[in-house]
Amino acid sequence: MAAVLVAGAAVVSLAGCEDKDDAQGSGSDTGVEIGRNGGTTGGGLPGQLTTRQKLMLDNLPESDSVMAAGEYLQRFTTCERYSIDPADTRYYPMDEEFDESWGVRFRGTCGDGGNGYIRVFWTGTDEGMKQFQEAYRDDIAERVKTSPSAGIDGGFGIGRNFAVIAPGSDTLRDLSSSHLLVLNCNPNFEATGDVSTAPAEVDGCVLTDDFID
C-alpha cells in the first residue's frame, strides 16, 4: 500500500483561522474520548454491522478541541512543536478557501522527527465530519474521471470529529495503533488480505484499518 495519508495531501491541503479560546476546549484529562456512540447509532450508519465493524467504529477517537487532537497524536507519533497558530509557516494558507466547504473549524500542525509535518483538521461535530467526508468523496470522484486510481490507497486518517494527514510511512505505522481509520472513497477500491472495512459517514466511502505500506 502506498503511503495512505500522503495520498490525501495530494487531494487538497486544508487550512483555516483559529479561535484559540474555542480551540483549547475542556473535559477529560486528554480531551479525547474513545468509544463514544459506537458508530452503530446516528451518523446515518447502517444498523447491521459485523462485530469487527462495530469494534472499529466504537474505538474511533473523538477530540473536544483541535489542541486535544494534537495531544492525542503525541501519544503515538513524534509530533514536535504542535501549533494551532494560523501564522505558523508549516500551514498551507493558500488552501484556506477550502475550510468552510470541507467543514473544518480549526487546524493544527507539528513536525514529525524531520520526516515532514503531521496536519490536523478539526471539524468539532459529527455533522462537520460528514461534510468533510462528502467533500473528499466529491474531490475523488472528479479526479477518478481522468485517473481511475486516484486515491486508491486512501486519504485522511479519520477520527469521529478530526482528520489527520501523515508525512510518510513511518508515521503511518505509528498511527496504526491510534484507533484512527483510513478514509477511502475510490470506487475501484477493493479490500484485500486482512484489511478490514467499516461504513464511512457517507455513501461511496469506507473506513479501513490499512495503515501499512
mmCIF file of C-alpha atoms in Angstrom, residues 1-8 11 56-57 60 102 129 132-141 143-144 147-159 163-164 180-192 195-212:
data_model
loop_
_atom_site.group_PDB
_atom_site.id
_atom_site.type_symbol
_atom_site.label_atom_id
_atom_site.label_comp_id
_atom_site.label_asym_id
_atom_site.label_seq_id
_atom_site.Cartn_x
_atom_site.Cartn_y
_atom_site.Cartn_z
ATOM 1 C CA MET A 1 0.000 0.000 0.000
ATOM 2 C CA ALA A 2 1.403 3.414 -0.951
ATOM 3 C CA ALA A 3 1.544 5.888 1.926
ATOM 4 C CA VAL A 4 -2.145 6.228 2.642
ATOM 5 C CA LEU A 5 -2.367 9.600 4.270
ATOM 6 C CA VAL A 6 0.169 11.198 1.994
ATOM 7 C CA ALA A 7 -2.236 10.500 -0.825
ATOM 8 C CA GLY A 8 -4.762 12.667 0.980
ATOM 9 C CA VAL A 11 -6.009 15.843 -2.962
ATOM 10 C CA MET A 56 -13.615 -0.320 14.598
ATOM 11 C CA LEU A 57 -16.309 2.341 14.863
ATOM 12 C CA LEU A 60 -12.861 5.988 16.813
ATOM 13 C CA TRP A 102 -14.907 20.858 3.972
ATOM 14 C CA MET A 129 -17.092 15.213 9.767
ATOM 15 C CA PHE A 132 -15.561 16.624 5.375
ATOM 16 C CA GLN A 133 -16.086 13.115 4.016
ATOM 17 C CA GLU A 134 -18.564 14.355 1.416
ATOM 18 C CA ALA A 135 -16.039 16.923 0.181
ATOM 19 C CA TYR A 136 -13.294 14.309 -0.061
ATOM 20 C CA ARG A 137 -15.605 11.891 -1.887
ATOM 21 C CA ASP A 138 -16.617 14.572 -4.392
ATOM 22 C CA ASP A 139 -12.987 15.540 -4.948
ATOM 23 C CA ILE A 140 -12.014 11.925 -5.603
ATOM 24 C CA ALA A 141 -14.976 11.497 -7.966
ATOM 25 C CA ARG A 143 -10.124 13.012 -10.101
ATOM 26 C CA VAL A 144 -11.222 9.474 -10.982
ATOM 27 C CA SER A 147 -7.200 8.915 -13.234
ATOM 28 C CA PRO A 148 -9.084 5.759 -12.164
ATOM 29 C CA SER A 149 -6.530 5.052 -9.419
ATOM 30 C CA ALA A 150 -6.841 8.476 -7.764
ATOM 31 C CA GLY A 151 -6.909 7.984 -4.006
ATOM 32 C CA ILE A 152 -6.908 4.196 -4.423
ATOM 33 C CA ASP A 153 -4.694 3.831 -1.341
ATOM 34 C CA GLY A 154 -6.937 6.002 0.816
ATOM 35 C CA GLY A 155 -6.929 9.546 2.049
ATOM 36 C CA PHE A 156 -7.090 11.009 5.506
ATOM 37 C CA GLY A 157 -6.823 9.301 8.865
ATOM 38 C CA ILE A 158 -10.260 9.771 10.402
ATOM 39 C CA GLY A 159 -11.475 10.125 13.953
ATOM 40 C CA ALA A 163 -8.843 14.114 10.431
ATOM 41 C CA VAL A 164 -5.092 13.707 10.019
ATOM 42 C CA LEU A 180 -7.956 6.266 13.634
ATOM 43 C CA LEU A 181 -9.234 4.719 10.395
ATOM 44 C CA VAL A 182 -8.319 5.484 6.792
ATOM 45 C CA LEU A 183 -10.944 7.124 4.576
ATOM 46 C CA ASN A 184 -11.172 5.581 1.095
ATOM 47 C CA CYS A 185 -13.623 6.936 -1.496
ATOM 48 C CA ASN A 186 -12.207 5.498 -4.704
ATOM 49 C CA PRO A 187 -14.999 3.448 -6.351
ATOM 50 C CA ASN A 188 -12.389 0.979 -7.650
ATOM 51 C CA PHE A 189 -11.015 0.162 -4.202
ATOM 52 C CA GLU A 190 -11.274 -3.460 -3.069
ATOM 53 C CA ALA A 191 -10.033 -4.596 0.326
ATOM 54 C CA THR A 192 -7.552 -7.445 0.103
ATOM 55 C CA VAL A 195 -7.699 -5.397 5.561
ATOM 56 C CA SER A 196 -10.986 -4.677 7.341
ATOM 57 C CA THR A 197 -13.524 -2.059 6.289
ATOM 58 C CA ALA A 198 -16.397 -0.293 8.014
ATOM 59 C CA PRO A 199 -19.021 2.151 6.720
ATOM 60 C CA ALA A 200 -17.980 5.780 6.451
ATOM 61 C CA GLU A 201 -20.367 8.632 7.220
ATOM 62 C CA VAL A 202 -21.262 8.994 3.534
ATOM 63 C CA ASP A 203 -22.268 6.614 0.757
ATOM 64 C CA GLY A 204 -19.475 5.727 -1.639
ATOM 65 C CA CYS A 205 -16.740 5.700 1.008
ATOM 66 C CA VAL A 206 -15.386 3.209 3.517
ATOM 67 C CA LEU A 207 -13.102 3.354 6.523
ATOM 68 C CA THR A 208 -10.241 0.846 6.605
ATOM 69 C CA ASP A 209 -7.559 -0.226 9.047
ATOM 70 C CA ASP A 210 -4.869 -0.352 6.346
ATOM 71 C CA PHE A 211 -2.122 1.964 7.637
ATOM 72 C CA ILE A 212 0.813 -0.154 6.499
#
